[in-house]
Amino acid sequence: MARATWSTRVLLLLAAAANAQLPGMPGGPPADARPIHKTAQQLECAVCKRATEQLWTKTMDLRENAPYKKPSEDMYMDAIEQICNPDKDLGEWIAHIDITQSERGAPLKLEAQEYLGECRRECRTIASACRTVYDEHREDMAESLYKRDASTLEKFASRVCNKWAGVCPAKSPKKPYLHPDEYWMPVDEEMYRMRKMQDVINDQATKYKKQPVQFVDPMQAAFFGDDEDFEPDEL
């Protein structure tokens, strides 16, 4: 079968939006890959610092470009809600990160990659760690940014990661842990554009209480991972 052109795939997606879902594809978009929970626990401090750096960068942008250079508290809250979601623009930093470990028991590292990667288990693991740290403190963070009571990134990160979340400094695991490594996969650009369009459509579907749409992702099955593919440490 000939490969569908970009325009054809766009028309298919728009047709899906109009009909609430693609024929034969019930239930909305495919489920996300499962996070690796033990890895997420060990990365909470590092992820908190990295996410807070991203949020601070967005904060500076808001303060420069918002009307009268005075962002509202809701504008900060919107940024905070997106920062841990790799499917949103502000959360794309997560899909640039590869989790590495030199050997069992060695520290886990977050290594930034030049290109955007497919959001598989490691990506969802970082997102899970980010949400764990941020979810309980969103309102406090938005209020702090609105009041500008933290003058530097360092002070704000210390407040969020050390004082409020209590995940920094990082704690050493009780026994040597081996992270089930996942090979890095650069994102397919055409599929990425389709997913971004799907995300926009589904935001509107949620807003107006409509059925979400999905498109066929031929690589989706590879994103989940079976239990036998991973070390017992993470099961």
mmCIF file of N, CA, C and O in Angstrom, residues 141-231:
data_model
loop_
_atom_site.group_PDB
_atom_site.id
_atom_site.type_symbol
_atom_site.label_atom_id
_atom_site.label_comp_id
_atom_site.label_asym_id
_atom_site.label_seq_id
_atom_site.Cartn_x
_atom_site.Cartn_y
_atom_site.Cartn_z
ATOM 1 N N MET A 141 3.432 27.826 44.270
ATOM 2 C CA MET A 141 4.403 28.257 43.276
ATOM 3 C C MET A 141 3.881 29.446 42.481
ATOM 4 O O MET A 141 4.601 30.427 42.259
ATOM 5 N N ALA A 142 2.625 29.361 42.051
ATOM 6 C CA ALA A 142 2.036 30.454 41.276
ATOM 7 C C ALA A 142 1.982 31.732 42.107
ATOM 8 O O ALA A 142 2.281 32.825 41.610
ATOM 9 N N GLU A 143 1.624 31.595 43.369
ATOM 10 C CA GLU A 143 1.550 32.767 44.244
ATOM 11 C C GLU A 143 2.932 33.383 44.449
ATOM 12 O O GLU A 143 3.099 34.610 44.434
ATOM 13 N N SER A 144 3.932 32.520 44.644
ATOM 14 C CA SER A 144 5.295 33.009 44.844
ATOM 15 C C SER A 144 5.802 33.754 43.613
ATOM 16 O O SER A 144 6.401 34.831 43.730
ATOM 17 N N LEU A 145 5.554 33.201 42.441
ATOM 18 C CA LEU A 145 5.988 33.859 41.207
ATOM 19 C C LEU A 145 5.238 35.160 40.991
ATOM 20 O O LEU A 145 5.820 36.158 40.544
ATOM 21 N N TYR A 146 3.968 35.164 41.315
ATOM 22 C CA TYR A 146 3.162 36.376 41.151
ATOM 23 C C TYR A 146 3.649 37.494 42.081
ATOM 24 O O TYR A 146 3.747 38.658 41.689
ATOM 25 N N LYS A 147 3.984 37.119 43.309
ATOM 26 C CA LYS A 147 4.445 38.111 44.285
ATOM 27 C C LYS A 147 5.919 38.482 44.082
ATOM 28 O O LYS A 147 6.395 39.442 44.673
ATOM 29 N N ARG A 148 6.622 37.676 43.275
ATOM 30 C CA ARG A 148 8.046 37.899 42.991
ATOM 31 C C ARG A 148 8.868 37.910 44.278
ATOM 32 O O ARG A 148 9.794 38.712 44.454
ATOM 33 N N ASP A 149 8.538 36.988 45.203
ATOM 34 C CA ASP A 149 9.252 36.955 46.465
ATOM 35 C C ASP A 149 10.497 36.061 46.433
ATOM 36 O O ASP A 149 11.175 35.899 47.443
ATOM 37 N N ALA A 150 10.792 35.471 45.262
ATOM 38 C CA ALA A 150 12.064 34.772 45.047
ATOM 39 C C ALA A 150 12.775 35.496 43.906
ATOM 40 O O ALA A 150 12.308 35.472 42.770
ATOM 41 N N SER A 151 13.879 36.136 44.203
ATOM 42 C CA SER A 151 14.515 37.027 43.225
ATOM 43 C C SER A 151 15.385 36.310 42.212
ATOM 44 O O SER A 151 15.738 36.870 41.175
ATOM 45 N N THR A 152 15.760 35.061 42.492
ATOM 46 C CA THR A 152 16.639 34.319 41.582
ATOM 47 C C THR A 152 16.125 32.893 41.392
ATOM 48 O O THR A 152 15.340 32.386 42.214
ATOM 49 N N LEU A 153 16.599 32.256 40.326
ATOM 50 C CA LEU A 153 16.268 30.849 40.100
ATOM 51 C C LEU A 153 16.714 29.995 41.271
ATOM 52 O O LEU A 153 15.987 29.095 41.712
ATOM 53 N N GLU A 154 17.904 30.245 41.782
ATOM 54 C CA GLU A 154 18.439 29.438 42.873
ATOM 55 C C GLU A 154 17.529 29.493 44.097
ATOM 56 O O GLU A 154 17.253 28.471 44.735
ATOM 57 N N LYS A 155 17.050 30.687 44.425
ATOM 58 C CA LYS A 155 16.177 30.824 45.592
ATOM 59 C C LYS A 155 14.834 30.138 45.356
ATOM 60 O O LYS A 155 14.287 29.488 46.252
ATOM 61 N N PHE A 156 14.292 30.299 44.150
ATOM 62 C CA PHE A 156 13.005 29.683 43.849
ATOM 63 C C PHE A 156 13.126 28.158 43.836
ATOM 64 O O PHE A 156 12.272 27.448 44.386
ATOM 65 N N ALA A 157 14.195 27.623 43.231
ATOM 66 C CA ALA A 157 14.398 26.174 43.180
ATOM 67 C C ALA A 157 14.577 25.603 44.582
ATOM 68 O O ALA A 157 14.069 24.519 44.903
ATOM 69 N N SER A 158 15.302 26.310 45.439
ATOM 70 C CA SER A 158 15.487 25.855 46.817
ATOM 71 C C SER A 158 14.162 25.807 47.554
ATOM 72 O O SER A 158 13.875 24.870 48.305
ATOM 73 N N ARG A 159 13.329 26.810 47.319
ATOM 74 C CA ARG A 159 12.020 26.850 47.969
ATOM 75 C C ARG A 159 11.149 25.693 47.508
ATOM 76 O O ARG A 159 10.506 25.019 48.328
ATOM 77 N N VAL A 160 11.129 25.447 46.198
ATOM 78 C CA VAL A 160 10.264 24.405 45.661
ATOM 79 C C VAL A 160 10.790 23.011 45.985
ATOM 80 O O VAL A 160 10.062 22.159 46.519
ATOM 81 N N CYS A 161 12.057 22.757 45.673
ATOM 82 C CA CYS A 161 12.592 21.397 45.739
ATOM 83 C C CYS A 161 13.045 20.984 47.144
ATOM 84 O O CYS A 161 12.925 19.813 47.519
ATOM 85 N N ASN A 162 13.583 21.936 47.902
ATOM 86 C CA ASN A 162 14.078 21.610 49.236
ATOM 87 C C ASN A 162 13.018 21.824 50.319
ATOM 88 O O ASN A 162 12.756 20.926 51.128
ATOM 89 N N LYS A 163 12.419 23.023 50.337
ATOM 90 C CA LYS A 163 11.502 23.379 51.422
ATOM 91 C C LYS A 163 10.118 22.769 51.256
ATOM 92 O O LYS A 163 9.605 22.121 52.185
ATOM 93 N N TRP A 164 9.490 22.971 50.093
ATOM 94 C CA TRP A 164 8.115 22.519 49.926
ATOM 95 C C TRP A 164 8.020 21.040 49.592
ATOM 96 O O TRP A 164 7.337 20.290 50.285
ATOM 97 N N ALA A 165 8.686 20.601 48.537
ATOM 98 C CA ALA A 165 8.582 19.199 48.118
ATOM 99 C C ALA A 165 9.443 18.267 48.965
ATOM 100 O O ALA A 165 9.118 17.086 49.124
ATOM 101 N N GLY A 166 10.544 18.779 49.480
ATOM 102 C CA GLY A 166 11.421 17.969 50.328
ATOM 103 C C GLY A 166 12.122 16.842 49.589
ATOM 104 O O GLY A 166 12.482 15.826 50.200
ATOM 105 N N VAL A 167 12.366 17.011 48.301
ATOM 106 C CA VAL A 167 13.011 15.941 47.530
ATOM 107 C C VAL A 167 14.510 16.183 47.347
ATOM 108 O O VAL A 167 15.222 15.299 46.862
ATOM 109 N N CYS A 168 14.965 17.358 47.710
ATOM 110 C CA CYS A 168 16.385 17.673 47.637
ATOM 111 C C CYS A 168 16.898 18.026 49.034
ATOM 112 O O CYS A 168 16.182 18.645 49.815
ATOM 113 N N PRO A 169 18.138 17.618 49.347
ATOM 114 C CA PRO A 169 19.049 16.839 48.497
ATOM 115 C C PRO A 169 18.549 15.410 48.292
ATOM 116 O O PRO A 169 17.806 14.883 49.120
ATOM 117 N N ALA A 170 18.973 14.815 47.187
ATOM 118 C CA ALA A 170 18.530 13.465 46.839
ATOM 119 C C ALA A 170 19.032 12.460 47.867
ATOM 120 O O ALA A 170 20.135 12.583 48.388
ATOM 121 N N LYS A 171 18.196 11.460 48.128
ATOM 122 C CA LYS A 171 18.555 10.408 49.076
ATOM 123 C C LYS A 171 19.075 9.179 48.330
ATOM 124 O O LYS A 171 18.550 8.812 47.280
ATOM 125 N N SER A 172 20.087 8.534 48.875
ATOM 126 C CA SER A 172 20.641 7.326 48.253
ATOM 127 C C SER A 172 19.691 6.150 48.486
ATOM 128 O O SER A 172 19.099 6.036 49.566
ATOM 129 N N PRO A 173 19.518 5.283 47.478
ATOM 130 C CA PRO A 173 18.650 4.114 47.666
ATOM 131 C C PRO A 173 19.227 3.169 48.714
ATOM 132 O O PRO A 173 20.441 3.114 48.938
ATOM 133 N N LYS A 174 18.351 2.399 49.375
ATOM 134 C CA LYS A 174 18.787 1.498 50.440
ATOM 135 C C LYS A 174 19.622 0.336 49.903
ATOM 136 O O LYS A 174 20.478 -0.197 50.593
ATOM 137 N N LYS A 175 19.365 -0.070 48.657
ATOM 138 C CA LYS A 175 20.156 -1.135 48.046
ATOM 139 C C LYS A 175 20.463 -0.755 46.608
ATOM 140 O O LYS A 175 19.736 0.042 46.001
ATOM 141 N N PRO A 176 21.549 -1.282 46.049
ATOM 142 C CA PRO A 176 21.937 -0.923 44.674
ATOM 143 C C PRO A 176 20.802 -1.191 43.686
ATOM 144 O O PRO A 176 20.216 -2.265 43.674
ATOM 145 N N TYR A 177 20.538 -0.196 42.889
ATOM 146 C CA TYR A 177 19.420 -0.272 41.944
ATOM 147 C C TYR A 177 19.939 -0.223 40.513
ATOM 148 O O TYR A 177 20.870 0.532 40.206
ATOM 149 N N LEU A 178 19.340 -1.030 39.654
ATOM 150 C CA LEU A 178 19.685 -1.024 38.234
ATOM 151 C C LEU A 178 18.500 -0.512 37.436
ATOM 152 O O LEU A 178 17.431 -1.132 37.405
ATOM 153 N N HIS A 179 18.693 0.629 36.806
ATOM 154 C CA HIS A 179 17.647 1.200 35.967
ATOM 155 C C HIS A 179 17.526 0.412 34.666
ATOM 156 O O HIS A 179 18.543 0.132 34.007
ATOM 157 N N PRO A 180 16.318 0.009 34.266
ATOM 158 C CA PRO A 180 16.131 -0.717 32.999
ATOM 159 C C PRO A 180 16.259 0.249 31.823
ATOM 160 O O PRO A 180 15.298 0.907 31.437
ATOM 161 N N ASP A 181 17.441 0.329 31.273
ATOM 162 C CA ASP A 181 17.733 1.335 30.257
ATOM 163 C C ASP A 181 16.878 1.132 29.008
ATOM 164 O O ASP A 181 16.526 0.016 28.630
ATOM 165 N N GLU A 182 16.589 2.237 28.362
ATOM 166 C CA GLU A 182 15.788 2.247 27.144
ATOM 167 C C GLU A 182 16.564 3.019 26.081
ATOM 168 O O GLU A 182 17.041 4.119 26.349
ATOM 169 N N TYR A 183 16.716 2.431 24.911
ATOM 170 C CA TYR A 183 17.511 3.104 23.894
ATOM 171 C C TYR A 183 16.814 4.377 23.422
ATOM 172 O O TYR A 183 15.599 4.466 23.380
ATOM 173 N N TRP A 184 17.626 5.356 23.083
ATOM 174 C CA TRP A 184 17.111 6.659 22.664
ATOM 175 C C TRP A 184 16.559 6.579 21.248
ATOM 176 O O TRP A 184 17.185 6.020 20.343
ATOM 177 N N MET A 185 15.371 7.140 21.037
ATOM 178 C CA MET A 185 14.743 7.100 19.712
ATOM 179 C C MET A 185 14.324 8.513 19.310
ATOM 180 O O MET A 185 13.388 9.073 19.885
ATOM 181 N N PRO A 186 15.007 9.121 18.351
ATOM 182 C CA PRO A 186 14.585 10.458 17.880
ATOM 183 C C PRO A 186 13.161 10.418 17.348
ATOM 184 O O PRO A 186 12.707 9.421 16.800
ATOM 185 N N VAL A 187 12.454 11.516 17.523
ATOM 186 C CA VAL A 187 11.058 11.567 17.125
ATOM 187 C C VAL A 187 10.927 11.588 15.600
ATOM 188 O O VAL A 187 11.778 12.140 14.896
ATOM 189 N N ASP A 188 9.882 10.952 15.103
ATOM 190 C CA ASP A 188 9.534 11.028 13.691
ATOM 191 C C ASP A 188 8.810 12.358 13.477
ATOM 192 O O ASP A 188 7.755 12.610 14.077
ATOM 193 N N GLU A 189 9.353 13.234 12.635
ATOM 194 C CA GLU A 189 8.833 14.596 12.517
ATOM 195 C C GLU A 189 7.385 14.637 12.029
ATOM 196 O O GLU A 189 6.577 15.421 12.512
ATOM 197 N N GLU A 190 7.060 13.801 11.062
ATOM 198 C CA GLU A 190 5.695 13.816 10.539
ATOM 199 C C GLU A 190 4.717 13.336 11.601
ATOM 200 O O GLU A 190 3.641 13.920 11.787
ATOM 201 N N MET A 191 5.088 12.269 12.331
ATOM 202 C CA MET A 191 4.224 11.765 13.385
ATOM 203 C C MET A 191 4.099 12.784 14.511
ATOM 204 O O MET A 191 3.040 12.940 15.127
ATOM 205 N N TYR A 192 5.183 13.507 14.752
ATOM 206 C CA TYR A 192 5.160 14.550 15.788
ATOM 207 C C TYR A 192 4.139 15.634 15.436
ATOM 208 O O TYR A 192 3.352 16.071 16.282
ATOM 209 N N ARG A 193 4.137 16.068 14.179
ATOM 210 C CA ARG A 193 3.175 17.084 13.763
ATOM 211 C C ARG A 193 1.740 16.579 13.924
ATOM 212 O O ARG A 193 0.842 17.318 14.336
ATOM 213 N N MET A 194 1.523 15.303 13.600
ATOM 214 C CA MET A 194 0.197 14.729 13.745
ATOM 215 C C MET A 194 -0.230 14.697 15.208
ATOM 216 O O MET A 194 -1.372 15.005 15.549
ATOM 217 N N ARG A 195 0.701 14.324 16.085
ATOM 218 C CA ARG A 195 0.363 14.267 17.506
ATOM 219 C C ARG A 195 0.071 15.654 18.065
ATOM 220 O O ARG A 195 -0.802 15.819 18.917
ATOM 221 N N LYS A 196 0.820 16.659 17.608
ATOM 222 C CA LYS A 196 0.570 18.020 18.077
ATOM 223 C C LYS A 196 -0.809 18.489 17.630
ATOM 224 O O LYS A 196 -1.535 19.141 18.384
ATOM 225 N N MET A 197 -1.171 18.166 16.388
ATOM 226 C CA MET A 197 -2.488 18.543 15.903
ATOM 227 C C MET A 197 -3.565 17.810 16.690
ATOM 228 O O MET A 197 -4.594 18.388 17.067
ATOM 229 N N GLN A 198 -3.321 16.536 16.963
ATOM 230 C CA GLN A 198 -4.270 15.762 17.757
ATOM 231 C C GLN A 198 -4.444 16.382 19.139
ATOM 232 O O GLN A 198 -5.553 16.465 19.673
ATOM 233 N N ASP A 199 -3.348 16.838 19.725
ATOM 234 C CA ASP A 199 -3.399 17.435 21.058
ATOM 235 C C ASP A 199 -4.255 18.694 21.057
ATOM 236 O O ASP A 199 -5.054 18.929 21.969
ATOM 237 N N VAL A 200 -4.094 19.522 20.034
ATOM 238 C CA VAL A 200 -4.896 20.741 19.927
ATOM 239 C C VAL A 200 -6.380 20.400 19.806
ATOM 240 O O VAL A 200 -7.243 20.989 20.477
ATOM 241 N N ILE A 201 -6.688 19.421 18.944
ATOM 242 C CA ILE A 201 -8.082 19.021 18.746
ATOM 243 C C ILE A 201 -8.668 18.446 20.033
ATOM 244 O O ILE A 201 -9.795 18.758 20.420
ATOM 245 N N ASN A 202 -7.892 17.635 20.737
ATOM 246 C CA ASN A 202 -8.403 17.016 21.956
ATOM 247 C C ASN A 202 -8.560 18.015 23.092
ATOM 248 O O ASN A 202 -9.405 17.826 23.976
ATOM 249 N N ASP A 203 -7.747 19.067 23.107
ATOM 250 C CA ASP A 203 -7.967 20.139 24.085
ATOM 251 C C ASP A 203 -9.347 20.763 23.876
ATOM 252 O O ASP A 203 -10.069 21.054 24.837
ATOM 253 N N GLN A 204 -9.689 20.983 22.615
ATOM 254 C CA GLN A 204 -11.002 21.536 22.307
ATOM 255 C C GLN A 204 -12.114 20.526 22.621
ATOM 256 O O GLN A 204 -13.187 20.901 23.109
ATOM 257 N N ALA A 205 -11.833 19.248 22.361
ATOM 258 C CA ALA A 205 -12.824 18.215 22.660
ATOM 259 C C ALA A 205 -13.107 18.160 24.161
ATOM 260 O O ALA A 205 -14.254 18.024 24.585
ATOM 261 N N THR A 206 -12.064 18.282 24.961
ATOM 262 C CA THR A 206 -12.240 18.288 26.407
ATOM 263 C C THR A 206 -13.031 19.512 26.853
ATOM 264 O O THR A 206 -13.932 19.421 27.693
ATOM 265 N N LYS A 207 -12.695 20.642 26.276
ATOM 266 C CA LYS A 207 -13.362 21.893 26.639
ATOM 267 C C LYS A 207 -14.856 21.814 26.372
ATOM 268 O O LYS A 207 -15.680 22.286 27.179
ATOM 269 N N TYR A 208 -15.228 21.222 25.234
ATOM 270 C CA TYR A 208 -16.638 21.179 24.851
ATOM 271 C C TYR A 208 -17.277 19.809 25.132
ATOM 272 O O TYR A 208 -18.359 19.509 24.631
ATOM 273 N N LYS A 209 -16.577 18.982 25.929
ATOM 274 C CA LYS A 209 -17.095 17.688 26.372
ATOM 275 C C LYS A 209 -17.451 16.782 25.198
ATOM 276 O O LYS A 209 -18.516 16.155 25.161
ATOM 277 N N LYS A 210 -16.524 16.721 24.230
ATOM 278 C CA LYS A 210 -16.694 15.846 23.076
ATOM 279 C C LYS A 210 -15.760 14.643 23.202
ATOM 280 O O LYS A 210 -14.815 14.641 23.984
ATOM 281 N N GLN A 211 -16.016 13.625 22.392
ATOM 282 C CA GLN A 211 -15.166 12.439 22.380
ATOM 283 C C GLN A 211 -13.800 12.788 21.808
ATOM 284 O O GLN A 211 -13.708 13.407 20.742
ATOM 285 N N PRO A 212 -12.700 12.421 22.485
ATOM 286 C CA PRO A 212 -11.372 12.697 21.935
ATOM 287 C C PRO A 212 -11.109 11.893 20.672
ATOM 288 O O PRO A 212 -11.739 10.862 20.434
ATOM 289 N N VAL A 213 -10.185 12.384 19.857
ATOM 290 C CA VAL A 213 -9.829 11.694 18.623
ATOM 291 C C VAL A 213 -8.472 11.041 18.770
ATOM 292 O O VAL A 213 -7.724 11.305 19.704
ATOM 293 N N GLN A 214 -8.146 10.187 17.827
ATOM 294 C CA GLN A 214 -6.836 9.572 17.801
ATOM 295 C C GLN A 214 -6.441 9.321 16.358
ATOM 296 O O GLN A 214 -7.284 9.324 15.468
ATOM 297 N N PHE A 215 -5.131 9.137 16.137
ATOM 298 C CA PHE A 215 -4.677 8.683 14.846
ATOM 299 C C PHE A 215 -3.861 7.426 15.076
ATOM 300 O O PHE A 215 -3.435 7.139 16.181
ATOM 301 N N VAL A 216 -3.658 6.652 14.030
ATOM 302 C CA VAL A 216 -2.940 5.385 14.151
ATOM 303 C C VAL A 216 -1.455 5.662 14.223
ATOM 304 O O VAL A 216 -0.882 6.248 13.308
ATOM 305 N N ASP A 217 -0.828 5.262 15.310
ATOM 306 C CA ASP A 217 0.612 5.401 15.475
ATOM 307 C C ASP A 217 1.233 4.014 15.329
ATOM 308 O O ASP A 217 1.106 3.186 16.220
ATOM 309 N N PRO A 218 1.885 3.722 14.202
ATOM 310 C CA PRO A 218 2.392 2.372 13.966
ATOM 311 C C PRO A 218 3.461 1.952 14.953
ATOM 312 O O PRO A 218 3.779 0.778 15.060
ATOM 313 N N MET A 219 4.052 2.898 15.686
ATOM 314 C CA MET A 219 5.099 2.546 16.633
ATOM 315 C C MET A 219 4.581 2.508 18.059
ATOM 316 O O MET A 219 5.329 2.237 18.985
ATOM 317 N N GLN A 220 3.294 2.762 18.262
ATOM 318 C CA GLN A 220 2.785 2.895 19.623
ATOM 319 C C GLN A 220 3.025 1.645 20.453
ATOM 320 O O GLN A 220 3.334 1.715 21.633
ATOM 321 N N ALA A 221 2.884 0.469 19.837
ATOM 322 C CA ALA A 221 3.054 -0.759 20.598
ATOM 323 C C ALA A 221 4.452 -0.885 21.177
ATOM 324 O O ALA A 221 4.660 -1.509 22.207
ATOM 325 N N ALA A 222 5.417 -0.261 20.510
ATOM 326 C CA ALA A 222 6.792 -0.343 20.996
ATOM 327 C C ALA A 222 7.033 0.546 22.199
ATOM 328 O O ALA A 222 8.057 0.451 22.842
ATOM 329 N N PHE A 223 6.075 1.441 22.506
ATOM 330 C CA PHE A 223 6.290 2.395 23.589
ATOM 331 C C PHE A 223 5.972 1.822 24.963
ATOM 332 O O PHE A 223 6.382 2.356 25.959
ATOM 333 N N PHE A 224 5.204 0.761 25.033
ATOM 334 C CA PHE A 224 4.734 0.313 26.325
ATOM 335 C C PHE A 224 5.776 -0.531 27.057
ATOM 336 O O PHE A 224 6.105 -0.285 28.187
ATOM 337 N N GLY A 225 6.309 -1.545 26.398
ATOM 338 C CA GLY A 225 7.239 -2.437 27.055
ATOM 339 C C GLY A 225 6.499 -3.501 27.848
ATOM 340 O O GLY A 225 5.538 -3.228 28.555
ATOM 341 N N ASP A 226 6.943 -4.742 27.708
ATOM 342 C CA ASP A 226 6.377 -5.823 28.498
ATOM 343 C C ASP A 226 7.246 -6.054 29.720
ATOM 344 O O ASP A 226 8.437 -5.767 29.726
ATOM 345 N N ASP A 227 6.639 -6.612 30.758
ATOM 346 C CA ASP A 227 7.377 -6.803 31.994
ATOM 347 C C ASP A 227 8.631 -7.651 31.803
ATOM 348 O O ASP A 227 9.650 -7.422 32.432
ATOM 349 N N GLU A 228 8.561 -8.637 30.886
ATOM 350 C CA GLU A 228 9.726 -9.491 30.699
ATOM 351 C C GLU A 228 10.878 -8.767 30.005
ATOM 352 O O GLU A 228 11.996 -9.271 29.967
ATOM 353 N N ASP A 229 10.625 -7.571 29.458
ATOM 354 C CA ASP A 229 11.672 -6.820 28.781
ATOM 355 C C ASP A 229 12.550 -6.051 29.753
ATOM 356 O O ASP A 229 13.551 -5.452 29.347
ATOM 357 N N PHE A 230 12.188 -6.043 31.072
ATOM 358 C CA PHE A 230 12.873 -5.197 32.013
ATOM 359 C C PHE A 230 13.403 -5.996 33.208
ATOM 360 O O PHE A 230 12.948 -7.092 33.494
ATOM 361 N N GLU A 231 14.365 -5.412 33.880
ATOM 362 C CA GLU A 231 14.948 -6.050 35.047
ATOM 363 C C GLU A 231 13.945 -6.126 36.186
ATOM 364 O O GLU A 231 13.081 -5.260 36.324
#
